[in-house]
Amino acid sequence: MATALARTAFRSVTFLKDDTQICDNKVITSHYTKLNFVPKNLMEQFSRPANLYFLFLCGLQMIPSVSTTGQIPTIALPLVFIIMLNGLKDLVEDYRRHKSDREENERITLSVEGSGEGARLTNTRWQEVRVGRMIVVTQNEFIPADMVLLSSAHEEGHCSIETANLDGETNLKTKNVPTAAFELVGECKDRNVAAKKASAIQGKIECELPNEFLYSFAGNITATGRSGQQKISLNEEHVLLRGCKLKNVAWVLGVVIYTGKESKIMMNSKEGKGRKLSHLDRQVSHMTAVIFGIQNLLCAIAAIISAIFETSPDNLQKKYLNLTNESGQAENAFVILVVRFFNFMILFSNFIPISLLVCMSIVKFLQVFFLWADADMQHQGLHCMPRTSDLNDELGQVEYVFSDKTGTLTCNIMDFRRFCVNGLCYGQGMTEIKRQVNIKMGKAVEDAPPPLPDSKRTPHVDLVDPAIDRLMESKTGKQYTAVRDFMLHLAINHEVVPEIDDGTGKIRNYSASSPDEAALCYGAQHFGYSFQNRDSSGVTIEVDGSMIRVQILATIKFNSARKRSSVIAKFTIPGEKERLVLYTKGADSIIMDRLAPEHKDSPETQQNLRILESFAEDGLRTLCLASRELTQEETDAWLKRWNEAQLATEKREEKQDAVSEGLEVNLTMNGITGIEDRLQEGVSDTIVKITRGGIKVWMLTGDKIETAVNIGVATGLLEAHEGVKGPRPVLTAKDYEDAKGDFQPDKLSTKLKDFAEHARMTAERGKMFEAMVIDGKCLETALEPTNTADFLAIGRVCRTVVCCRVSPKQKGAVVRLIKESEKVITLAIGDGANDCNMIQSADVGVGIRGLEGLQAFNVCDYGISQFRFLRLLLLVHGRWCYRRVAILANYMFYKNIVLVLPQYFLGCVSGFSGQKLYNDVLYQSYNVFFTFLPIMVFGVLDQDVSKKASLRYPELYTAGHQKMYMNRQVFVRWMVRGLWHALAVFFVPYCTMANGNITHSDGKANDIWLVGTVIFLLVCTVSNLTVLVETFYFHWLVHVGILLSALAWFMVQGYVSGLHGSVVNSELYGSTQRILGCPMVLLVIFVSCSSSVLIDIHLKGFECCFFPNILHHVQARVLTDMHSAPKRVK
């Protein structure tokens, strides 16, 4: 992992000297200020091509020579509405940010003013804290800035913090004052005394430059105290980060090193490279470009015809056409061409729907409310938490799901179930996963062993075995000694923090960053080796009623590269001599390489490994424990090198790893642990259903192959009997090792090519592989550029792929490879920090709010609390949202074609003179008032089938894979539909009412404005009826939307036509009365609507009868089920 530890530039911070050259501690997360909101928001909104396009049209409308609106920018009405709507949304969001910033910056902390005996504590606002200042934080307060600890109210100089605001984890973490720094200040119970002592120290901190890495820090303190100048090493254990809460100690004192935007929490709060954009949004952008091209083409054709018409000698002779200028000459053809082109650009301005983007945004925003409110997706009071609305439709088109195992498919509630020492296994009974596997394989299932009478009950321990109870009671023998060492290892080598009950003083529970570590501590406690306390110098454990102080001389932490953790412990068991021991625990492959040669091949070790394999086959999480007795001389020499590495200002982490490598050798195996993590409820049913929906599920886990395969069988991901549904290639590193045990990637590459060729032949026959199982070492080779084509060829024909022993980086690489190579929509789901890479790499990231903190939950797009909710998220809500948004997007283009093409048809019969057909107020209100509500209600509420039917027939989900509602063919069909409706709504009224035809009893001819008003009414009516034709779920809001749209037309039309008695628009004055008072006009409206909508209904019926799709088949089954269901007796 790349960190900032290798930086050559460091920051220098002097005690009690405010560094004004560095940013202050004021936090600003808001985007706007009072002064720049209007210009900045307008600039951002008009940076969008659509808004810029409509602004350009507004400008055209004000140019006298090309304006068709009397130089009045009528497009400004809907444009201003859209801009104000978006601006209001931005204003509300930014107001909340301002309010949050103000509350944060005005908080109060204590800072040290003066030095030595003159030092005092004063209240200081957070925003006034500067780098170099000493501050005091009291219990249950939040840390105001990143600070290095110098003193604590605890006698050992440590404190506990809660990092929920930082990484989402609620368990407590221990931080320590550097031992040498604590000695400089001395033990202080009073914070005022500590402030005086600390401020008397002349000190300077050298630390790395600000960076976003939460779990690493490198620096040194150079301090001058009573004993002279000394250099003190600093690491992440000595730093408190802004946003953390102080717990379990009255106060701490420290020096500020990073403030404001340079603090680590703010560095991690920076906006990413950009929001994820759904594939459907990209398609809409392409469709908009196509429509814009068609618009320009139609404008060009109209302009050319108009220029030819107006410069034709025959037409010039017709004086009534008024085609010549004042001198009797024809206008220049090119000038006419340009003017007419822009005339028609204005007339056809609604060809591109101005409300498209805002409609899609509002619909998606409202859709997420129903995701949140779905009671079937709630668990223990936790709702589904959509963190974006942009990807709702993406949820309905997912083709690959990449899932973590622990905490995702399993509960992540760890129980200490079995362990093995010297080849003897302790712990009876069948695990839950093994039980599920046996059921699927048709094998016998054992009953759980009953607990022994008067047996001890310990949280997170489910181990029943009379043999271990007898052994621990005997307290004699070689095996007892080995088990005792094993338990001591469990109780000492960890980073668990005990939470003490204030009332009883007893341990309430163990808090750990990993549930595995806590379970191991509980396991040791169960057998009488109870971890009691932790401080800066070591831990205290209770053994057989005696408290034993264990001094921890060094801790070598676990990381993804080392895959192990170690401690050097010094302690004395009563009645025995002092011991100095190196304890190391980690993955079996790592520990085996570090065993002493005489132990590596011993019968006990080999038996341990066989039992480890059986643990893995039972679905247990395994860990190897090993140790080595050290001499004082060896320890002192190593600690000297370790301290030098810790004081390094360059490449500290690499130097520490190099030093630790020399110590963790010649180990003796203590034993193996088996931790059980049970499957979540409904996992198997969820996987079966989403695979029936055409989704491929890949499992990416850090577990051993045997464990992963058994989990796969238990969840239904893999078949119980290999080969039933095709081959299952298994690629493990040990199968491609030479005689020396070295991995041979060339052999694997050759095997990959063989499997890939077999896969291609299988695909040609229309068959598939059952699965592919591959471990991390082989995956590393498979992901090399020369092998990716073969890896993809195999994965393409596999129903599932199980990747074991993979790192977080490999998880992300697999997701990116499939997404970019296969051009499919991917979803990644996980619950821990190690899943963040793949969650952010996938098109859609789903985080499970689990026990490994909220890291995955915080970076995801959609958060859920159980894996089983994924079926509802995809098969129900995702599919509904995709269909709704796709139809909405097509409809928005369709309804504007119905609106604009009659204007074009008028040009066809009028020489493209540029004459308007519609009143400008009505025309520009079309998208905003008359056709807005029905499609919005459809986009939020419509259901083609019910939730129950969606889950019963998951095959419906394949519609998203086929792009059934949004593709070129569907788009063309919607455009043709719009063309037909435009023909019907124009030519029926035109042929009936225009050209001198008399439709009213008063014998007066109809002018163009009356005909245009009738056509506009038909456009609104047919467009809204089309929504009804597409609707399956007739919620009462659907009818309300239609009625309100009709009422909106009547109110606006009535106003501009003077129903209230005054003249608003002379063109339309009295038109409402003439339209509604004439039976012939009402008949025209009925015929136009019928010829438009009935054709659609008949075409849908024809498709359903002769070319049914998956939806038609499912709807038929649902209707059959409804009719065949027994009727209730009243």
Short mmCIF file of C-alpha atoms in Angstrom, two decimals, residues 104 209 329 339 495 796 862 946 965 1058 1111:
data_model
loop_
_atom_site.label_atom_id
_atom_site.label_comp_id
_atom_site.label_asym_id
_atom_site.label_seq_id
_atom_site.Cartn_x
_atom_site.Cartn_y
_atom_site.Cartn_z
CA GLU A 104 -18.17 22.87 14.07
CA LEU A 209 3.42 16.47 5.37
CA GLN A 329 -35.96 43.44 -55.38
CA VAL A 339 -32.53 34.00 -41.22
CA GLU A 495 -4.93 -5.34 20.01
CA ARG A 796 -17.26 -15.89 -19.63
CA TYR A 862 -26.52 1.97 -1.67
CA SER A 946 -46.15 -6.63 -8.11
CA TYR A 965 -36.75 -0.50 -22.66
CA GLY A 1058 -59.98 36.24 -21.90
CA LEU A 1111 -42.94 -9.53 -19.36
#
